[in-house]
Amino acid sequence: MLSEDRYFQTLSEEDLWQRYCGFLHLTLDEFMGIQNRLLLDEIEQVSKSTLGKHILGDNIPKSVDEFRRMVPITTYDTYKPFLKDQLDSALATKPYAWCHSAGRQGSFKWIPQNAEAFEKCTRNFIGSWILSSASRRGEVKIGPGIHIFAMMPPPPYTSGWVYKVIRERFTFEAIPNPEAIKNLDMQDRIQLGVQVALRDGVDIACSLGSVLANIGEKFESQGQKRKLTIEIFHPKVISRLILGLIRSRQAKRRMQLKDLWAPKGIVCGGVDTNIYKADIARYWGVEPLDFYVCTEAIFMAMQSWNKKAMTFIPDSAFLEFIPYDEHIKNMANPDYKPRTVLLDGLEAGKLYEVLITQFYGLPFLRYRMNDIIKVVSLRDEETGVNLPQIIVQRRVGESINIGALTDLDEKTIWQAIFNTGVECVDWTARKEYDHNQSFLRVYLEQKKNRDPEEVAKLIDEQLRIIDIDYKDIGDYLKLQPVRVTPLSRGTFDRHTAEKRKAGADPAHLKPNHINPSEETLHLLLKLSNDGDKE
Amino acid sequence: MINPFSNPFYLLPPLIGVAIIIVLVVLVLQKASRNFATFLFLGFLSLLGLWCLFTYMMRSSPSPREALPWEKALVIAALASFAPYYLFTMAYTRPGKSRWVFPATIIFVIIAATVAATTDLVIKGMTLQPYGYAPVTGPVSYPYYSAIPLLVLGGAYNLFKAYRTSRFNEERNRLLYLAIATMFPVLGTGLDALTDLPPASIWSNLAFCILCTIAIVRYHLLDIRILIKKSLAYLILSGLIAIPYASVLYIFNRVFEPRISEWWGHVVTVLILAIILRPLYTESQVLVDRLFYRDRYDYLRALERFMRETQNITDLEKLGGTVTELISGAFHTKIVHLLLASESEEGFSLVTSLGQKIISSKIFFKNDSPVIEFLRLRSEALTLDKLSVDYHLQTLTPKEKNYIDEMGAKLFIPMRVRQGQLSGILILGERLSEQPYSDEDMRVLGALSGQIAMALENARLYRDAIRARENLEVWLNSMNDLVVIVNIDNQIQFMNRAAQERLGVQPGKFCWQILGQERVCPGCPARQYWESKRGGLHQDIRIDEKEYDVVSAPLLNPDGSLSVIEVMRDITEIKQAEDKLKELYENERSLRQQLEAEIKKRIEFTRALVHELKTPLTPLLSSSELLVEELKEDPWLKLAKNIYRGASNLNRTIDELLDIARGELGMLDVHPQPTDPLPLLKDVIDEMSPVTTGRGQSLTLETPPSLPMVEADVNRLRQILLNLLNNASKFTPSDGRIHVRAALAAHNVVVEIQDTGPGISKENQERLFQPYYRTELDRQQYSGLGIGLALCKTLIELQKGEIWVTSELGEGTTFSFSIPLAKSSQKKEEATRKTT
């Protein structure tokens, strides 16, 4: 019996909840106690390693305060000479796996993870599945043998390793089977996944919000035009389709995914979760649970069963936060040493940059995550969680400053485009200038062509609703700083094909939403022109 | 024949069964976790509910002919219900394994049901029996019926197999409940098949369902072994009561007339028997308890043995060894470790270990470890599996987890002393039987650990007391002072080593024997205490040519009586030294008086000098200055300038002489304040340039772009610089060079004045800063008093700086001096250095 299966076999629902979701019921003091104790252990372990000595030097901090005072803030460049060649000997513990980051930020990273970190990560993922399916405290609806619908890349990508490790510890049917989709592209993976799910059902779906919404939308739009394949004649598939048809007819609408399956939970990670929340709930019948994951500490935080703001997990990494004003000073002057606060020093409504120190002898110390979070509140009255509640705002540098009044990030722009109701395939945006006046340029591929000026006006209206600072631009400067450049149909698909042909990594097939490189933008415009000519 | 249809016990049970099963289904739906196994169990309950319903339909049929289809339906439902039960046990005990069994079982049930429904091979017809309808069985009825207990037994086999391999108490208990529950339908089917008793299946199946549902729905189940033991104990006790009662009743009825038939007769008999047989019942109870609670008796015996064996052991390590052996024997485990709070109070360290070679005195668990917090806050034992449940315990550090693995720990028992404080931890490894520790084991261990903790605490206190006594003896014996304790009878109770050696008396003698007396001394301090109870006494006494300073004080003995402690310090040498000191003091006083007279004279001389020289000099200076301003032509102007220069030089020399005098008398004052040295240096160089240029010498200044502020008296610093520069210029030839350099060094600014003069010999360098000292060359070629450098030294040292000279004959001279940085500059400098 697999290790996590054993817990489900032997523990009560209450104990299972305590094991997987118990972090939600810690007090702030308890949380800090765990953090401090694990940090001191980390210092003790790391100080003996080559990499640890490289950062700590000869003066080993003896307390948390000393650690924060003495150890400099680090970036991946600090570790690169040791990690890029995967030097096991430089580390304090033997890594279980070397994980590869997706490289969305432009550079790839090799990150070592050990068995202890993967054990915690497995627990946290199962915790997220439990929470995604729970409607109250203590409710555990999942167990071994569940069907997980997930689109995960293979190892050495971090998510691939994580998926592999969870499968080694917990019995579940992976839909689609990771071994079967190794050489397939994303569309084929999704297609295969849906086929298998039609037969076996889905208990938990786990993917990017946009992917799940897209699957739901495509399924609904296909309607009767769905292609008939040999797999459809499986008795289980037939019965599921018949039942789905009956349910959709009863509801007097086209068949949707929720008519076929009744997933217990949906788990999403990424800035787009909130944007597609309503769509996912509409197509899949369940509101998604958002989590905050990264390559370095894997699982940082997740929402509770009420699916509002997220709560940090105490034993994933030691958490420090740079207040936003300090972050700005540091961005302007890299020599400036920013002040940091701990979780018990966070203030509601403020933005912070996240610094982490890994636990369990892993190498990253006071490491810049390049993520900006927002503290929504210091506790969640609804669920009784007495820890700060956060949302991930954006990546550092992934924002567009307009008129020195507002920073528009991916989430905000995406939400604004989404709220306009303009059906778009994809988009990218950057700051441009017109006679020294800055404005937001959105390159947009629409499904149905609408006048760019009208779309720009709609986006502007939505931005005014979403972002108070942006509203000030209109009110004070009497400006409408959004311009839209339409891209011809299929531009983003052609970009993906072009990149794939050039042998690009899966993470770089799509252009960044915010501040794409000049090269990417040229390519997009060229491909758009090509599309126009066709 | 009795009409069974008029009997409510014939028709009612199936309906009761249906109602109970509906309740059970609702319970399972509400309480049990939703998984495949639960789904199968629900299937089993539902089909069994149908079976009850079909049974009712069959029993309520008006004729055997009409009862036949219902009998066939219920036979099918019986088989169909136990198939999901078997599959439930498969899914429950081996999830994801042997998947082929599921379709195979379902196919078998479908085939068997088809045969039973469509042919007469299983049921041929129905007959009416005294208890109701009975089936007329077909040729394959026995194989068909035997499939039901086979499925049940198959399920029981799965459960027993899982029970044997399970390491978790809760799981084992649950599996045992389920396994025992399977015995009911087997028993019911057996009774129905082999006897003519009324149908028992319905009741046995209901009992089976209820027990299974309880096992699935409830998490904390009562330990079934305790349940069985208690039930058997009560049965035997009931037997022991019933046998004599029945015998007495029998004899009574045989002997007496009328026979006891009234209820009160039975009551009286039972009461009499209860009184008479009370000792027997008590013994029986003990016998039964011994029989069924053997383990507990083992533990009690172990505890008795422990108390007996350890009452005289005061060695903590030895006691620890006994504890681990005791626990190992009583609880059948090879591995036992004993951790106690470390002396440094940082955490808990290993004292003794049995079964595992761990030779280490390191701290295994720090005080803030989740394991310690758990054991400190809760009064329960900590099992290994709890480490994966409690969120705090999940955050053990890898090091702590390694220790737990290394120790082979399975169970942690907190040991508390009287105040409830956690004093130690008993760690037990796996049992020899590889079975987990039961709740009862943990309860007994909890009780035992309290006793062990007390014994260990006593041993620790004893060890501490011994150590304290040893320390006290070592401290007293290492003292040079003599320590003597005397009791109320003037008998010496204690003497430290120094007292024994120097006084030549052993404890037990009388104190007056130390003083060479033959009886109690008159005015004995000890007597005074006991008589007047007053405080300590201080006196000097003489013993064998030695002077002792004796401090006596009352001392309370542990038994409440009083003694006197006397600390005697040999002050013979001190007394001698005091005399010597007195003599020296007298000499010093006389010398001081002489010196004061000398200083007074000097002051008077200086005052006279100032008065006699300065008074005439002032009009001379002012008049000559006025003349220089007024006269326009030579030779008068030249003469006036000569007078002014001469008067100025004289004035400066007098000032310097006065400063030297003030310095010697300690009356010279400087007023340091933060000063920027750079403008001052430039100013002094500008002032000196005309002089050096006039002498054909080059004067250069070398400084960094900026210098920190120094703590100096500006006027005195200028005086020092001018003095040194004048000095350099005086000894430098006309084409020579004078180079001034200033730089930062540690917490000072160092100024160097380098010249290309004739240089100074090593011998002269040593005396150069003495007042009025002049080198041979100086005396031969130049005028002056030789006080400039001495004054510079005094002024620099008053400003917390230093002055030194480096020189080689023929290679010029460098005078250097340092002036400390101002406080603000020092801090800044410190910060800059750290950053660098």
Coordinates of N, CA, C and O in Angstrom, one line a residue, chain A residues 244-315:
Chain A
G244 N -25.5 12.7 -19.7 CA -25.2 14.1 -19.9 C -26.2 14.7 -20.8 O -26.6 15.9 -20.5
L245 N -26.6 14.0 -21.8 CA -27.6 14.6 -22.7 C -28.9 14.8 -22.0 O -29.5 15.9 -22.2
I246 N -29.3 13.9 -21.2 CA -30.5 14.0 -20.4 C -30.5 15.3 -19.5 O -31.4 16.1 -19.5
R247 N -29.3 15.4 -18.8 CA -29.2 16.5 -17.9 C -29.2 17.8 -18.6 O -29.8 18.8 -18.2
S248 N -28.5 17.9 -19.8 CA -28.5 19.2 -20.5 C -29.9 19.5 -21.1 O -30.3 20.7 -21.1
R249 N -30.6 18.5 -21.5 CA -32.0 18.7 -22.0 C -32.9 19.2 -20.9 O -33.7 20.1 -21.1
Q250 N -32.7 18.6 -19.7 CA -33.5 19.1 -18.6 C -33.2 20.6 -18.3 O -34.1 21.3 -17.9
A251 N -31.9 20.9 -18.4 CA -31.5 22.3 -18.1 C -31.8 23.2 -19.3 O -31.5 24.4 -19.3
K252 N -32.2 22.6 -20.4 CA -32.6 23.4 -21.7 C -31.4 24.2 -22.2 O -31.4 25.4 -22.3
R253 N -30.2 23.5 -22.3 CA -29.1 24.2 -22.9 C -28.2 23.1 -23.5 O -28.5 21.9 -23.5
R254 N -27.1 23.6 -24.1 CA -26.2 22.6 -24.8 C -25.4 21.8 -23.7 O -25.3 22.3 -22.6
M255 N -25.0 20.6 -24.1 CA -24.3 19.8 -23.2 C -23.0 20.4 -22.7 O -22.2 20.9 -23.5
Q256 N -22.7 20.4 -21.4 CA -21.5 20.9 -20.9 C -20.7 19.8 -20.1 O -21.3 18.8 -19.8
L257 N -19.5 20.1 -19.8 CA -18.7 19.1 -19.1 C -19.3 18.7 -17.8 O -19.3 17.5 -17.4
K258 N -20.0 19.6 -17.1 CA -20.6 19.3 -15.8 C -21.7 18.3 -15.9 O -22.1 17.7 -14.9
D259 N -22.3 18.1 -17.2 CA -23.3 17.1 -17.4 C -22.7 15.7 -17.4 O -23.4 14.7 -17.2
L260 N -21.5 15.7 -17.8 CA -20.8 14.3 -17.9 C -20.2 13.9 -16.6 O -20.2 12.7 -16.3
W261 N -19.5 14.8 -16.0 CA -18.8 14.5 -14.7 C -19.3 15.4 -13.6 O -19.8 16.5 -13.8
A262 N -19.1 14.9 -12.4 CA -19.4 15.8 -11.2 C -18.0 15.9 -10.5 O -17.9 15.2 -9.5
P263 N -17.1 16.7 -11.0 CA -15.8 16.7 -10.3 C -16.0 17.2 -8.8 O -16.8 18.0 -8.6
K264 N -15.2 16.6 -8.0 CA -15.3 16.9 -6.6 C -14.6 18.3 -6.3 O -14.9 19.0 -5.5
G265 N -13.5 18.5 -7.1 CA -12.8 19.7 -6.9 C -12.0 20.1 -8.2 O -11.7 19.2 -9.0
I266 N -11.6 21.4 -8.3 CA -10.8 21.9 -9.3 C -9.7 22.7 -8.7 O -10.0 23.6 -7.9
V267 N -8.5 22.4 -9.1 CA -7.3 23.1 -8.5 C -6.6 23.8 -9.7 O -6.2 23.2 -10.7
C268 N -6.4 25.1 -9.5 CA -5.7 25.9 -10.6 C -4.5 26.7 -9.9 O -4.7 27.2 -8.8
G269 N -3.5 26.9 -10.7 CA -2.4 27.8 -10.2 C -2.1 28.8 -11.3 O -2.1 28.4 -12.5
G270 N -2.0 30.0 -11.0 CA -1.6 31.0 -12.0 C -2.5 32.3 -11.9 O -3.5 32.2 -11.2
V271 N -2.0 33.3 -12.6 CA -2.7 34.6 -12.4 C -4.1 34.6 -13.0 O -4.9 35.5 -12.7
D272 N -4.3 33.7 -13.9 CA -5.6 33.7 -14.7 C -6.8 33.0 -13.9 O -7.9 33.0 -14.4
T273 N -6.5 32.3 -12.8 CA -7.5 31.6 -12.1 C -8.7 32.4 -11.8 O -9.8 32.0 -12.0
N274 N -8.4 33.6 -11.2 CA -9.5 34.4 -10.8 C -10.3 34.9 -12.0 O -11.6 35.0 -11.9
I275 N -9.6 35.1 -13.1 CA -10.3 35.6 -14.3 C -11.3 34.6 -14.9 O -12.4 34.9 -15.3
Y276 N -10.9 33.3 -14.9 CA -11.7 32.3 -15.4 C -12.5 31.5 -14.4 O -13.2 30.5 -14.7
K277 N -12.5 32.0 -13.2 CA -13.2 31.4 -12.1 C -14.7 31.1 -12.5 O -15.2 30.0 -12.4
A278 N -15.4 32.1 -13.0 CA -16.8 32.0 -13.3 C -17.0 31.0 -14.4 O -17.9 30.2 -14.4
D279 N -16.1 31.1 -15.4 CA -16.3 30.2 -16.6 C -16.1 28.8 -16.2 O -16.8 27.9 -16.7
I280 N -15.0 28.6 -15.4 CA -14.7 27.2 -14.9 C -15.9 26.6 -14.2 O -16.4 25.5 -14.4
A281 N -16.5 27.5 -13.3 CA -17.6 27.0 -12.5 C -18.8 26.7 -13.4 O -19.5 25.7 -13.2
R282 N -18.9 27.5 -14.5 CA -20.1 27.3 -15.4 C -19.9 26.0 -16.2 O -20.8 25.2 -16.3
Y283 N -18.7 25.8 -16.7 CA -18.5 24.6 -17.5 C -18.3 23.3 -16.7 O -18.7 22.2 -17.1
W284 N -17.6 23.4 -15.6 CA -17.2 22.2 -14.9 C -18.1 22.0 -13.6 O -18.0 20.9 -13.0
G285 N -18.9 23.0 -13.3 CA -19.8 22.9 -12.2 C -19.2 23.0 -10.8 O -19.8 22.9 -9.8
V286 N -17.9 23.4 -10.7 CA -17.2 23.6 -9.5 C -16.3 24.8 -9.5 O -15.7 25.0 -10.6
E287 N -16.3 25.6 -8.5 CA -15.4 26.7 -8.4 C -14.0 26.3 -8.2 O -13.8 25.4 -7.3
P288 N -13.0 26.9 -8.9 CA -11.6 26.4 -8.7 C -11.0 26.9 -7.4 O -11.3 28.0 -7.0
L289 N -10.0 26.1 -6.9 CA -9.2 26.5 -5.8 C -7.9 27.0 -6.3 O -7.3 26.3 -7.1
D290 N -7.5 28.2 -5.9 CA -6.2 28.7 -6.4 C -5.1 28.4 -5.5 O -5.3 28.4 -4.3
F291 N -3.9 28.1 -6.0 CA -2.7 28.0 -5.1 C -1.5 28.7 -5.7 O -1.5 29.1 -6.9
Y292 N -0.5 28.9 -4.9 CA 0.7 29.6 -5.2 C 1.8 28.6 -5.2 O 2.2 28.2 -4.1
V293 N 2.3 28.3 -6.4 CA 3.4 27.4 -6.5 C 4.6 28.0 -7.2 O 4.4 29.0 -7.9
C294 N 5.7 27.4 -7.0 CA 7.0 27.9 -7.6 C 8.0 26.8 -7.7 O 7.8 25.7 -7.1
T295 N 9.0 27.0 -8.5 CA 9.9 25.9 -8.7 C 10.8 25.7 -7.4 O 11.2 24.6 -7.1
E296 N 11.1 26.8 -6.7 CA 12.0 26.7 -5.6 C 11.4 26.1 -4.4 O 12.0 25.1 -3.8
A297 N 10.3 26.6 -3.9 CA 9.7 26.0 -2.7 C 8.5 25.1 -3.0 O 7.8 24.6 -2.1
I298 N 8.2 24.9 -4.3 CA 7.1 24.1 -4.8 C 5.7 24.7 -4.4 O 5.1 25.3 -5.1
F299 N 5.4 24.4 -3.1 CA 4.0 24.8 -2.7 C 4.1 25.8 -1.6 O 4.5 25.6 -0.5
M300 N 3.7 27.1 -2.0 CA 3.8 28.2 -1.0 C 2.5 28.4 -0.2 O 2.6 28.7 0.9
A301 N 1.4 28.5 -0.9 CA 0.2 28.9 -0.3 C -1.0 28.3 -1.1 O -0.8 28.0 -2.2
M302 N -2.1 28.3 -0.4 CA -3.3 27.8 -1.1 C -4.6 28.4 -0.5 O -4.5 28.9 0.7
Q303 N -5.7 28.4 -1.2 CA -6.9 29.0 -0.7 C -7.5 27.9 0.3 O -7.2 26.8 0.2
S304 N -8.5 28.4 1.0 CA -9.2 27.5 1.9 C -10.4 27.0 1.2 O -10.6 27.3 0.0
W305 N -11.3 26.3 1.9 CA -12.4 25.7 1.2 C -13.4 26.8 0.8 O -14.3 26.5 -0.1
N306 N -13.3 28.0 1.3 CA -14.2 29.1 0.7 C -13.7 29.7 -0.5 O -14.3 30.6 -1.1
K307 N -12.5 29.3 -0.9 CA -11.9 29.7 -2.2 C -11.8 31.2 -2.4 O -12.1 31.7 -3.4
K308 N -11.3 31.8 -1.3 CA -11.1 33.3 -1.4 C -9.6 33.5 -1.4 O -8.9 33.0 -2.3
A309 N -9.0 34.2 -0.4 CA -7.6 34.5 -0.4 C -6.8 33.2 0.0 O -7.4 32.3 0.5
M310 N -5.5 33.3 -0.2 CA -4.6 32.2 0.1 C -4.0 32.3 1.5 O -3.7 33.4 2.0
T311 N -3.6 31.1 2.0 CA -2.9 31.1 3.3 C -1.5 30.4 3.1 O -1.5 29.4 2.4
F312 N -0.5 31.0 3.6 CA 0.8 30.4 3.5 C 1.0 29.1 4.2 O 0.3 28.9 5.3
I313 N 1.8 28.2 3.7 CA 2.1 26.9 4.4 C 3.4 27.1 5.2 O 4.4 27.5 4.7
P314 N 3.4 26.7 6.5 CA 4.5 27.1 7.4 C 5.8 26.3 7.1 O 6.9 26.8 7.4
D315 N 5.7 25.0 6.6 CA 6.9 24.3 6.5 C 7.4 24.1 5.0 O 8.1 23.2 4.7

